[in-house]
Coordinates of C-alpha atoms and ligand atoms in Angstrom, one line a residue:
M1 CA 54.7 89.2 48.6
I2 CA 52.7 90.7 51.4
D3 CA 54.5 93.6 52.9
F4 CA 53.8 93.1 56.5
R5 CA 55.3 96.6 57.5
D6 CA 53.0 98.2 55.1
E7 CA 50.1 96.3 56.4
V8 CA 51.0 97.7 60.0
V9 CA 51.0 101.2 58.6
Y10 CA 47.5 100.7 56.8
L11 CA 46.0 99.3 60.1
L12 CA 47.5 102.3 62.1
K13 CA 46.5 104.7 59.5
D14 CA 42.8 103.8 59.8
Q15 CA 43.0 104.6 63.5
I16 CA 45.1 107.6 63.6
E17 CA 43.9 110.8 61.8
F18 CA 46.6 113.4 62.4
L19 CA 49.6 111.5 61.2
S20 CA 50.1 110.9 57.4
E21 CA 51.0 107.3 56.2
D22 CA 54.7 108.4 55.7
E23 CA 54.8 109.7 59.3
I24 CA 53.5 106.5 60.7
K25 CA 55.9 104.5 58.4
L26 CA 58.9 106.3 59.9
L27 CA 57.7 105.5 63.4
V28 CA 57.2 101.8 63.0
E29 CA 60.1 99.9 64.5
V30 CA 61.4 96.4 64.6
P31 CA 61.7 95.4 68.3
P32 CA 65.0 93.7 69.5
S33 CA 63.5 90.3 70.0
Y34 CA 60.7 88.3 68.4
D35 CA 58.9 87.7 71.8
M36 CA 58.1 91.6 71.6
G37 CA 56.6 91.0 68.1
D38 CA 57.6 91.5 64.6
Y39 CA 56.9 95.3 64.5
A40 CA 56.3 97.9 67.1
F41 CA 54.6 101.3 67.2
P42 CA 55.7 103.7 69.9
T43 CA 52.8 106.1 71.0
F44 CA 54.9 109.0 72.5
R45 CA 54.1 111.1 69.5
L46 CA 50.3 110.5 69.8
A47 CA 50.5 111.0 73.7
K48 CA 52.1 114.5 73.2
E49 CA 49.3 115.3 70.6
Q50 CA 46.3 113.9 72.8
K51 CA 47.8 114.8 76.2
K52 CA 47.2 111.3 77.4
S53 CA 49.6 108.8 78.8
P54 CA 51.5 106.7 76.1
N55 CA 50.7 103.5 78.0
I56 CA 46.9 104.2 77.8
I57 CA 47.0 105.1 74.3
A58 CA 49.0 101.9 73.4
E59 CA 46.4 99.9 75.3
E60 CA 43.5 101.5 73.5
L61 CA 44.9 101.2 70.1
A62 CA 45.9 97.6 70.4
G63 CA 42.4 96.8 71.5
R64 CA 41.0 97.9 68.1
F65 CA 43.0 95.5 66.0
S66 CA 41.4 92.1 66.6
G67 CA 40.6 89.7 63.8
N68 CA 43.2 90.6 61.3
D69 CA 44.4 88.0 58.9
N70 CA 48.0 89.1 58.7
F71 CA 48.7 89.4 62.4
E72 CA 48.1 86.7 64.9
K73 CA 48.0 89.1 67.8
V74 CA 48.4 92.8 68.4
E75 CA 49.3 93.7 71.9
S76 CA 50.3 96.7 74.1
A77 CA 53.5 96.6 76.1
G78 CA 54.1 99.7 78.0
P79 CA 54.0 102.7 75.5
Y80 CA 54.3 100.3 72.5
V81 CA 51.8 98.5 70.3
N82 CA 53.3 95.2 69.1
F83 CA 52.3 93.5 66.1
F84 CA 52.9 89.7 65.7
I85 CA 52.9 88.5 62.2
N86 CA 50.6 85.5 61.4
K87 CA 53.3 82.8 61.1
Q88 CA 51.5 80.6 58.5
K89 CA 50.9 83.8 56.4
L90 CA 54.5 84.6 56.6
I91 CA 55.9 81.1 55.8
E92 CA 53.4 80.8 52.9
T93 CA 54.0 84.3 51.3
V94 CA 57.8 84.1 51.5
L95 CA 58.2 80.5 50.3
N96 CA 55.7 81.0 47.3
E97 CA 57.6 84.2 46.3
I98 CA 61.1 82.6 46.4
I99 CA 59.9 79.4 44.6
N100 CA 58.2 81.6 41.9
K101 CA 60.9 84.2 41.6
N102 CA 63.9 81.9 42.0
N103 CA 67.2 83.7 41.3
E104 CA 65.4 87.0 41.0
Y105 CA 64.1 86.9 44.7
G106 CA 65.1 90.2 46.2
S107 CA 65.7 91.8 42.8
S108 CA 63.8 95.1 42.1
N109 CA 63.5 97.6 39.3
I110 CA 63.9 100.8 41.5
G111 CA 66.9 101.6 39.5
M112 CA 65.3 101.4 36.0
G113 CA 66.4 104.1 33.7
K114 CA 69.2 105.3 36.0
T115 CA 72.9 104.8 35.5
V116 CA 75.3 104.2 38.3
I117 CA 79.1 104.2 37.6
V118 CA 81.1 102.1 40.1
E119 CA 84.8 103.0 39.9
F120 CA 87.0 100.5 41.6
S121 CA 90.3 98.6 41.7
S122 CA 92.3 101.3 39.8
P123 CA 95.8 100.1 40.5
N124 CA 98.9 102.0 39.3
I125 CA 100.5 100.4 36.3
A126 CA 104.2 99.3 36.7
K127 CA 103.5 98.8 40.5
P128 CA 102.7 95.7 42.3
F129 CA 99.1 94.6 42.6
H130 CA 99.2 93.8 46.3
I131 CA 96.9 92.7 49.1
G132 CA 96.0 96.2 49.9
H133 CA 94.2 96.5 46.6
I134 CA 91.8 93.7 47.4
R135 CA 89.5 96.0 49.3
T136 CA 88.5 98.4 46.7
T137 CA 88.6 95.5 44.1
V138 CA 86.1 93.3 46.1
I139 CA 83.9 96.0 47.5
G140 CA 83.5 97.7 44.1
N141 CA 82.5 94.5 42.3
S142 CA 80.0 93.7 45.0
L143 CA 78.4 97.1 44.7
K144 CA 78.2 96.9 41.0
K145 CA 76.3 93.5 41.4
I146 CA 74.0 95.0 44.0
Y147 CA 73.1 98.0 41.9
K148 CA 72.6 95.9 39.0
F149 CA 70.3 93.6 40.9
L150 CA 68.1 96.5 41.8
G151 CA 67.7 97.4 38.2
Y152 CA 70.2 100.1 37.7
N153 CA 72.2 100.4 34.5
T154 CA 75.8 99.9 35.9
I155 CA 79.3 100.8 34.4
S156 CA 82.2 99.6 36.1
I157 CA 85.4 101.6 35.5
N158 CA 89.0 100.8 36.3
H159 CA 90.5 104.2 36.6
L160 CA 94.0 102.9 36.1
G161 CA 96.9 104.9 37.4
D162 CA 98.6 104.9 34.0
Y163 CA 99.8 108.6 33.8
G164 CA 101.7 111.1 35.8
T165 CA 105.3 112.0 36.6
Q166 CA 106.3 108.6 37.6
F167 CA 105.9 107.6 34.0
G168 CA 108.7 110.2 33.1
M169 CA 110.9 108.4 35.6
L170 CA 110.2 105.0 34.3
I171 CA 110.9 106.1 30.7
S172 CA 114.1 107.7 31.8
A173 CA 115.0 104.6 33.9
Y174 CA 114.3 102.3 31.1
K175 CA 116.4 104.2 28.5
K176 CA 119.3 104.1 30.9
W177 CA 119.2 100.6 32.4
G178 CA 116.2 98.8 31.0
D179 CA 116.3 95.4 29.2
K180 CA 113.2 94.4 27.4
E181 CA 113.7 90.6 27.8
I182 CA 114.4 90.8 31.5
I183 CA 111.3 93.0 32.1
E184 CA 109.1 90.9 30.1
S185 CA 110.0 87.8 31.9
N186 CA 108.9 89.4 35.2
P187 CA 107.3 92.7 34.4
I188 CA 106.1 94.3 37.8
Q189 CA 109.2 93.3 39.8
E190 CA 111.5 94.5 37.1
L191 CA 109.9 97.7 36.7
L192 CA 109.7 98.4 40.2
K193 CA 113.4 97.7 40.6
L194 CA 114.0 100.3 37.8
Y195 CA 111.7 102.8 39.6
V196 CA 113.3 102.3 42.8
R197 CA 116.9 102.6 41.4
F198 CA 115.9 105.8 39.5
N199 CA 114.7 107.3 42.8
T200 CA 117.7 106.3 44.7
E201 CA 120.0 107.8 42.1
A202 CA 118.0 110.8 41.7
D203 CA 118.5 111.7 45.3
E204 CA 122.1 112.0 44.6
N205 CA 121.8 113.4 41.1
P206 CA 119.1 115.9 40.9
A207 CA 119.5 116.2 37.0
L208 CA 117.8 112.9 36.8
K209 CA 114.6 114.5 38.1
D210 CA 114.7 117.1 35.2
E211 CA 115.2 114.1 32.8
A212 CA 112.1 112.5 34.3
R213 CA 110.1 115.8 34.0
Y214 CA 111.3 116.2 30.5
W215 CA 110.0 112.6 29.6
F216 CA 106.7 113.1 31.3
K217 CA 106.3 116.4 29.2
E218 CA 107.3 114.5 26.0
L219 CA 104.6 112.0 26.9
E220 CA 102.1 114.8 27.2
N221 CA 103.4 116.2 23.9
K222 CA 102.6 112.8 22.2
N223 CA 106.4 112.2 21.4
P224 CA 106.3 108.9 19.6
E225 CA 109.1 107.2 21.4
A226 CA 107.7 108.2 24.8
I227 CA 104.2 107.0 23.8
E228 CA 105.5 103.7 22.5
L229 CA 107.3 102.9 25.8
W230 CA 104.5 103.9 27.8
Q231 CA 102.1 101.8 26.0
W232 CA 104.3 98.9 26.3
I233 CA 104.6 99.4 30.1
R234 CA 100.8 99.7 30.2
D235 CA 100.2 96.5 28.2
I236 CA 102.5 94.3 30.2
S237 CA 101.1 95.7 33.5
L238 CA 97.7 95.1 32.5
K239 CA 98.3 91.6 31.5
E240 CA 99.5 90.9 35.1
F241 CA 96.5 92.6 36.6
N242 CA 94.2 90.6 34.4
R243 CA 95.4 87.4 35.9
V244 CA 94.2 88.5 39.3
Y245 CA 90.7 89.8 37.8
N246 CA 90.4 86.3 36.2
L247 CA 91.0 84.6 39.5
L248 CA 88.4 86.8 41.0
N249 CA 85.9 86.5 38.2
I250 CA 85.9 90.3 37.8
E251 CA 85.1 92.2 34.6
F252 CA 85.3 95.9 33.9
D253 CA 83.2 97.8 31.3
S254 CA 86.0 100.3 30.9
F255 CA 89.6 100.7 31.7
A256 CA 89.7 104.4 30.8
G257 CA 92.4 105.3 33.4
E258 CA 94.3 108.6 34.0
S259 CA 95.8 108.7 30.6
F260 CA 92.6 108.7 28.9
Y261 CA 91.9 112.1 30.1
S262 CA 95.2 113.6 28.9
D263 CA 93.5 115.4 26.0
K264 CA 90.5 116.3 28.0
M265 CA 92.3 118.5 30.5
P266 CA 93.1 121.7 28.6
R267 CA 89.3 122.2 28.3
V268 CA 89.0 121.9 32.2
I269 CA 91.9 124.4 32.7
K270 CA 90.2 126.8 30.2
E271 CA 86.8 126.5 32.0
L272 CA 88.4 127.1 35.4
E273 CA 90.0 130.1 34.1
E274 CA 86.9 131.5 32.5
K275 CA 85.0 130.9 35.6
E276 CA 87.6 132.8 37.5
L277 CA 88.4 130.0 39.9
M278 CA 92.1 129.7 39.0
Q279 CA 94.9 131.4 40.7
E280 CA 98.7 131.6 40.3
S281 CA 100.7 130.4 43.3
N282 CA 104.4 130.2 43.0
G283 CA 104.1 129.6 39.4
A284 CA 101.5 126.8 39.7
Q285 CA 97.7 127.0 39.0
I286 CA 95.5 126.4 42.0
V287 CA 92.0 126.6 43.1
D288 CA 91.8 128.2 46.5
L289 CA 89.7 126.1 48.8
E290 CA 90.6 128.3 52.0
P291 CA 87.0 129.3 52.6
Y292 CA 86.1 125.6 52.8
S293 CA 88.9 125.0 55.2
M294 CA 90.8 122.9 52.8
P295 CA 94.3 123.2 51.2
P296 CA 94.4 124.5 47.7
A297 CA 93.6 122.1 44.8
L298 CA 96.6 122.0 42.6
I299 CA 95.6 122.0 38.8
Q300 CA 98.7 122.8 36.9
K301 CA 102.4 122.7 37.9
S302 CA 104.7 125.4 37.1
D303 CA 106.2 123.4 34.1
G304 CA 102.6 123.1 32.7
S305 CA 102.1 119.4 33.5
T306 CA 98.8 118.3 35.0
L307 CA 98.2 116.4 38.2
Y308 CA 96.0 113.7 39.7
T309 CA 93.4 116.2 40.9
T310 CA 93.1 117.7 37.2
R311 CA 92.6 114.2 35.9
D312 CA 89.8 113.5 38.3
I313 CA 87.9 116.7 37.5
A314 CA 88.2 115.9 33.9
A315 CA 87.0 112.3 34.3
A316 CA 84.0 113.4 36.3
I317 CA 83.0 116.0 33.5
Y318 CA 83.5 113.4 30.9
R319 CA 81.5 110.8 32.8
K320 CA 78.7 113.1 33.2
E321 CA 78.6 114.0 29.5
Q322 CA 79.1 110.5 28.4
Y323 CA 76.8 108.4 30.7
N324 CA 74.7 111.0 32.3
F325 CA 75.2 109.2 35.6
Y326 CA 72.7 109.1 38.4
K327 CA 75.5 108.3 40.8
N328 CA 79.1 108.1 40.3
I329 CA 80.7 106.0 43.0
Y330 CA 84.4 106.0 43.9
V331 CA 85.6 103.0 45.9
V332 CA 88.9 104.4 47.2
A333 CA 90.8 104.2 50.5
S334 CA 89.9 106.5 53.2
Q335 CA 93.5 108.0 52.9
Q336 CA 92.2 109.8 50.0
N337 CA 89.3 111.4 51.7
L338 CA 90.8 114.9 51.3
H339 CA 91.5 114.4 47.7
F340 CA 87.9 113.7 46.9
K341 CA 86.5 116.4 49.2
S342 CA 88.9 118.7 47.3
W343 CA 88.2 118.0 43.9
I344 CA 84.5 117.3 44.3
K345 CA 84.3 120.8 45.7
V346 CA 86.1 122.2 42.7
V347 CA 83.5 120.7 40.4
E348 CA 80.8 122.1 42.6
L349 CA 82.3 125.6 42.3
M350 CA 82.4 125.2 38.6
G351 CA 78.5 125.2 38.9
Y352 CA 77.8 121.6 38.3
D353 CA 75.0 120.7 40.6
W354 CA 75.7 117.0 39.9
A355 CA 79.0 117.3 42.0
E356 CA 76.8 115.9 44.8
D357 CA 76.3 112.8 42.8
C358 CA 79.9 112.0 42.9
I359 CA 80.3 109.7 45.9
H360 CA 83.5 108.7 47.6
V361 CA 83.0 105.3 49.2
P362 CA 86.0 105.0 51.5
F363 CA 87.3 102.0 53.3
G364 CA 89.9 101.3 56.1
M365 CA 93.3 99.5 55.9
V366 CA 94.1 95.8 55.7
S367 CA 97.1 94.6 57.4
L368 CA 98.8 91.4 57.7
E369 CA 99.4 89.7 61.2
D370 CA 103.1 90.2 61.1
G371 CA 102.7 94.0 60.7
T372 CA 101.3 96.6 58.3
L373 CA 101.8 96.5 54.6
S374 CA 104.3 98.8 53.0
T375 CA 105.3 99.2 49.5
R376 CA 108.0 101.4 50.3
K377 CA 109.7 99.1 52.6
G378 CA 109.7 96.5 50.0
R379 CA 107.2 94.3 52.2
V380 CA 104.8 93.6 49.3
V381 CA 102.4 90.7 49.4
F382 CA 101.1 90.2 45.9
L383 CA 97.3 89.7 45.8
E384 CA 97.9 87.0 43.2
D385 CA 100.0 85.1 45.7
V386 CA 97.3 85.4 48.4
L387 CA 94.7 84.0 46.1
K388 CA 96.9 81.2 44.9
K389 CA 97.6 80.3 48.5
A390 CA 93.9 80.4 49.3
I391 CA 93.2 77.9 46.4
E392 CA 96.2 75.6 47.4
S393 CA 95.2 75.4 51.0
T394 CA 91.6 74.8 50.2
K395 CA 92.6 72.0 47.9
E396 CA 94.5 70.4 50.6
I397 CA 91.5 70.6 52.9
I398 CA 89.3 69.0 50.2
D399 CA 91.9 66.3 49.4
E400 CA 91.7 65.5 53.2
R401 CA 87.9 65.7 53.7
H402 CA 86.5 64.7 50.4
P403 CA 89.3 63.0 48.3
D404 CA 86.9 61.8 45.6
L405 CA 85.1 64.9 44.8
E406 CA 84.6 65.6 41.1
N407 CA 86.0 68.7 39.8
K408 CA 88.4 69.4 42.6
E409 CA 90.4 72.0 41.1
E410 CA 87.5 74.2 40.0
I411 CA 85.8 73.8 43.5
A412 CA 89.1 74.5 45.3
K413 CA 89.2 77.7 43.4
Q414 CA 85.6 78.6 44.1
V415 CA 86.0 78.1 47.7
G416 CA 89.4 79.5 48.3
I417 CA 88.7 82.7 46.4
G418 CA 85.2 82.8 48.0
A419 CA 86.9 82.6 51.4
V420 CA 89.1 85.7 50.7
I421 CA 86.3 87.7 49.4
F422 CA 83.9 86.8 52.2
Q423 CA 86.4 87.7 54.9
E424 CA 86.9 91.0 53.1
L425 CA 83.2 91.8 53.0
F426 CA 82.5 90.6 56.5
N427 CA 83.0 94.0 58.2
Q428 CA 81.9 97.6 57.9
R429 CA 84.1 98.8 55.2
I430 CA 85.6 101.8 57.2
K431 CA 87.0 99.4 59.7
D432 CA 90.6 98.5 59.5
Y433 CA 91.2 94.7 59.8
V434 CA 93.8 92.1 60.0
F435 CA 94.1 89.4 57.4
N436 CA 94.0 86.1 59.1
W437 CA 94.7 82.8 57.1
D438 CA 93.2 80.5 59.6
R439 CA 90.0 82.5 60.1
T440 CA 89.5 83.0 56.4
L441 CA 89.8 79.3 55.3
S442 CA 88.0 77.7 58.3
F443 CA 84.9 75.8 57.4
E444 CA 83.4 76.7 60.9
G445 CA 82.4 79.9 62.2
E446 CA 81.3 83.1 60.1
T447 CA 83.4 82.3 57.1
G448 CA 82.8 81.9 53.3
P449 CA 83.3 78.2 53.3
Y450 CA 80.9 77.7 56.0
V451 CA 78.2 79.6 54.2
Q452 CA 79.1 77.8 51.0
Y453 CA 79.1 74.4 52.6
T454 CA 75.6 75.2 54.0
H455 CA 74.6 75.8 50.4
A456 CA 76.0 72.5 49.2
R457 CA 74.5 70.7 52.0
A458 CA 71.0 72.2 51.0
S459 CA 71.7 71.1 47.4
S460 CA 72.5 67.6 48.4
L461 CA 69.3 67.4 50.5
L462 CA 67.3 68.5 47.6
E463 CA 68.9 65.9 45.3
K464 CA 68.4 63.1 47.9
G465 CA 64.8 64.1 48.7
E466 CA 64.2 64.5 44.9
F467 CA 62.6 67.8 45.4
D468 CA 60.4 69.1 42.6
M469 CA 59.7 72.8 42.8
N470 CA 56.3 72.2 41.0
D471 CA 55.0 70.2 43.7
K472 CA 52.1 71.4 45.7
V473 CA 53.3 72.1 49.2
Q474 CA 51.2 72.3 52.4
Y475 CA 52.9 75.1 54.2
S476 CA 50.8 74.6 57.2
L477 CA 53.1 71.6 58.0
L478 CA 56.0 74.1 58.7
D479 CA 55.5 75.4 62.1
N480 CA 58.3 74.8 64.5
E481 CA 60.4 77.6 65.8
E482 CA 63.5 77.1 63.6
E483 CA 61.3 77.0 60.5
I484 CA 59.7 80.1 61.2
N485 CA 63.0 81.8 62.1
I486 CA 64.6 80.8 58.9
C487 CA 61.5 82.2 57.0
R488 CA 61.8 85.5 58.8
L489 CA 65.4 85.8 57.7
L490 CA 64.4 84.9 54.0
Y491 CA 61.6 87.3 54.2
N492 CA 64.0 90.2 55.2
F493 CA 66.5 89.5 52.6
P494 CA 65.2 91.9 49.9
G495 CA 65.3 94.7 52.5
V496 CA 68.8 93.9 53.5
I497 CA 69.9 94.3 49.8
L498 CA 68.2 97.8 49.7
D499 CA 69.9 98.7 52.8
S500 CA 73.3 97.7 51.6
C501 CA 72.6 99.6 48.4
A502 CA 71.5 102.7 50.2
K503 CA 74.7 102.6 52.4
N504 CA 77.1 101.1 49.9
E505 CA 77.9 98.5 52.5
P506 CA 77.9 94.9 51.1
Y507 CA 78.6 93.6 54.6
F508 CA 74.9 93.7 55.5
I509 CA 74.4 91.0 52.9
T510 CA 77.4 89.0 54.3
R511 CA 76.1 89.0 57.8
H512 CA 72.6 88.3 56.8
I513 CA 73.6 85.1 54.8
V514 CA 75.7 84.0 57.7
E515 CA 72.7 84.2 60.1
I516 CA 70.6 82.2 57.5
A517 CA 73.4 79.6 57.4
K518 CA 73.4 79.3 61.0
E519 CA 69.8 79.1 61.6
F520 CA 69.5 76.5 58.8
N521 CA 72.2 74.3 60.5
K522 CA 70.4 74.5 63.6
Y523 CA 67.3 73.3 61.9
Y524 CA 69.3 70.6 60.0
N525 CA 70.7 69.3 63.2
S526 CA 67.4 69.2 65.1
T527 CA 65.0 68.0 62.4
S528 CA 65.0 65.1 60.0
I529 CA 64.1 66.6 56.6
I530 CA 64.0 63.6 54.5
V531 CA 61.1 61.7 56.3
E532 CA 58.8 58.9 55.3
D533 CA 55.8 61.2 55.4
E534 CA 55.8 62.6 51.8
E535 CA 53.8 65.8 52.6
I536 CA 56.1 66.7 55.6
K537 CA 59.1 65.9 53.4
K538 CA 57.8 68.1 50.6
A539 CA 57.1 71.0 52.8
R540 CA 60.6 70.8 54.7
L541 CA 62.3 70.5 51.3
S542 CA 60.5 73.6 50.0
L543 CA 62.1 75.5 52.8
V544 CA 65.5 73.9 52.1
Y545 CA 65.2 75.1 48.5
A546 CA 64.2 78.6 49.4
T547 CA 67.1 78.8 51.7
K548 CA 69.5 77.5 49.0
I549 CA 68.2 80.1 46.6
V550 CA 68.7 83.0 49.0
I551 CA 72.2 81.9 50.1
K552 CA 73.2 81.5 46.4
T553 CA 71.9 84.9 45.6
G554 CA 73.5 86.6 48.6
L555 CA 76.9 85.0 47.6
A556 CA 76.6 86.0 44.0
L557 CA 76.0 89.7 45.1
L558 CA 79.2 89.6 47.1
G559 CA 81.0 88.0 43.9
I560 CA 81.2 84.5 45.3
E561 CA 80.3 81.3 43.7
A562 CA 78.1 78.6 45.4
P563 CA 79.2 75.1 44.3
N564 CA 76.5 72.4 44.8
K565 CA 79.1 70.0 46.1
M566 CA 82.1 70.7 48.2
Ligands
LIG601 N1 95.4 104.9 41.2 C1 95.2 105.2 42.5 C2 95.9 104.7 43.8 O1 96.4 103.4 43.5 C3 93.5 105.1 43.0 C4 92.7 105.9 41.9 C5 91.5 106.2 42.7 N2 90.5 106.7 41.8 C6 90.4 108.1 41.4 N3 89.5 108.5 40.6 N4 91.2 109.1 42.0 O2 96.1 105.2 44.7

């Protein structure tokens, strides 16, 4: 595909001696609206160098670019030189490329030979998998897909919270009051009850806390009874979580959670000692981070047990040795900013220069309309319930609008789940947002169902018009404003994927495919696509086809399916 931005740079390079190609590339901008051209080159830099007015330089420069095939005109406007892409060239290059590459359009091999770890979801076992977990789960899954599409070797890791003092509490609580059958009938609720009861009673009876510490120590010492109970709790929790992952169509390459590092921590502790980074503080072992204006990193408690931080350090070292990652990404809430800054600092102090490749990708909070979420207050909204409700509500909408649709159950699932994921990935990650049912499930406006519906509309046009992608198309028959605007958006799609990868922001893709859907629907409403004239029909359908492909790829990168009918 012609890279028009590069073409602008080459043209300019021929006329400007003292700027390098890279310098020119950095200066080239995209103007705020199409009537100012597709690319603009500001002349301030040249003006300074040549001691001339920027407007005069722009005028002189623009005058030298006549008769270029790729640009229909080059004009100066004040201090800018504006380049207007040859629209026919644009349409032809982008549609040809999409039709040739199909589902691979927008992919790349920039990641070849590099491994990216994306750690996401990572719920705590024996605790509810609630709506708050949707963010890490969905953002992480999308990032993994984006990296993969760009050629990286990706590893998705679910760093389960399956270790720590709370398991001491659970084991003690179970031994006192637990009933296997009751728990297995409703694992998370029942384990949560035990946990809450233990905490309440321990407030009155501090001896219970010692007991919990004892059992966690026993777990670390591999006492068979402790291990067996812990394993059982882990298994039944994971079974619950997997139902949600199945609904969301998410798979992990590894479930190596915190417990996985239990035998890998002594080495870290030894290394920290050898590197003289450890200090004693009230009987505990810490790494002092005062010089970096951070509280100390807690490595080992006075009773010898290890902590969340210790396990993260051990995990990072293990991952580097095991996968030799290029990037090790953690999709974890912004509440843990300090935790990540702190342990990554410790890894850096240990002398590992790859510490800078450990990247915390934070995100804001999700709340429900009736107030914030709180596990502690017992106002837990299970993620599974939200997803099921989305499917149910979608089913009702389909029953109403399209009662004889084939495969209704499956499509309700694809659309309902898609709606929730889309909503989640619609905004910049760091923003807090309020989950809203009506907006999420609406077929109008900037929603998942709207984009999926546009895709289905394109599919049915292609079917009705009997589009054959091997047909020869006369692209010159596409020339109205909407056709060109759609092509511009399709043309920019690969760049949008690169940006979302560079910033770890799936929402760039979400926004872009919404724009494509809007522009396409405008076109659909203003232009008959299936017309008598075979050549015009073929040309228009080729645009419909390209739009369908790009929307489908965009949705796939977000982790959303694109049914052909809905
Ligand atoms: N299990 C933790 C929680 O639910 C999240 C784990 C994040 N990942 C990590 N490597 N620390 O808060």
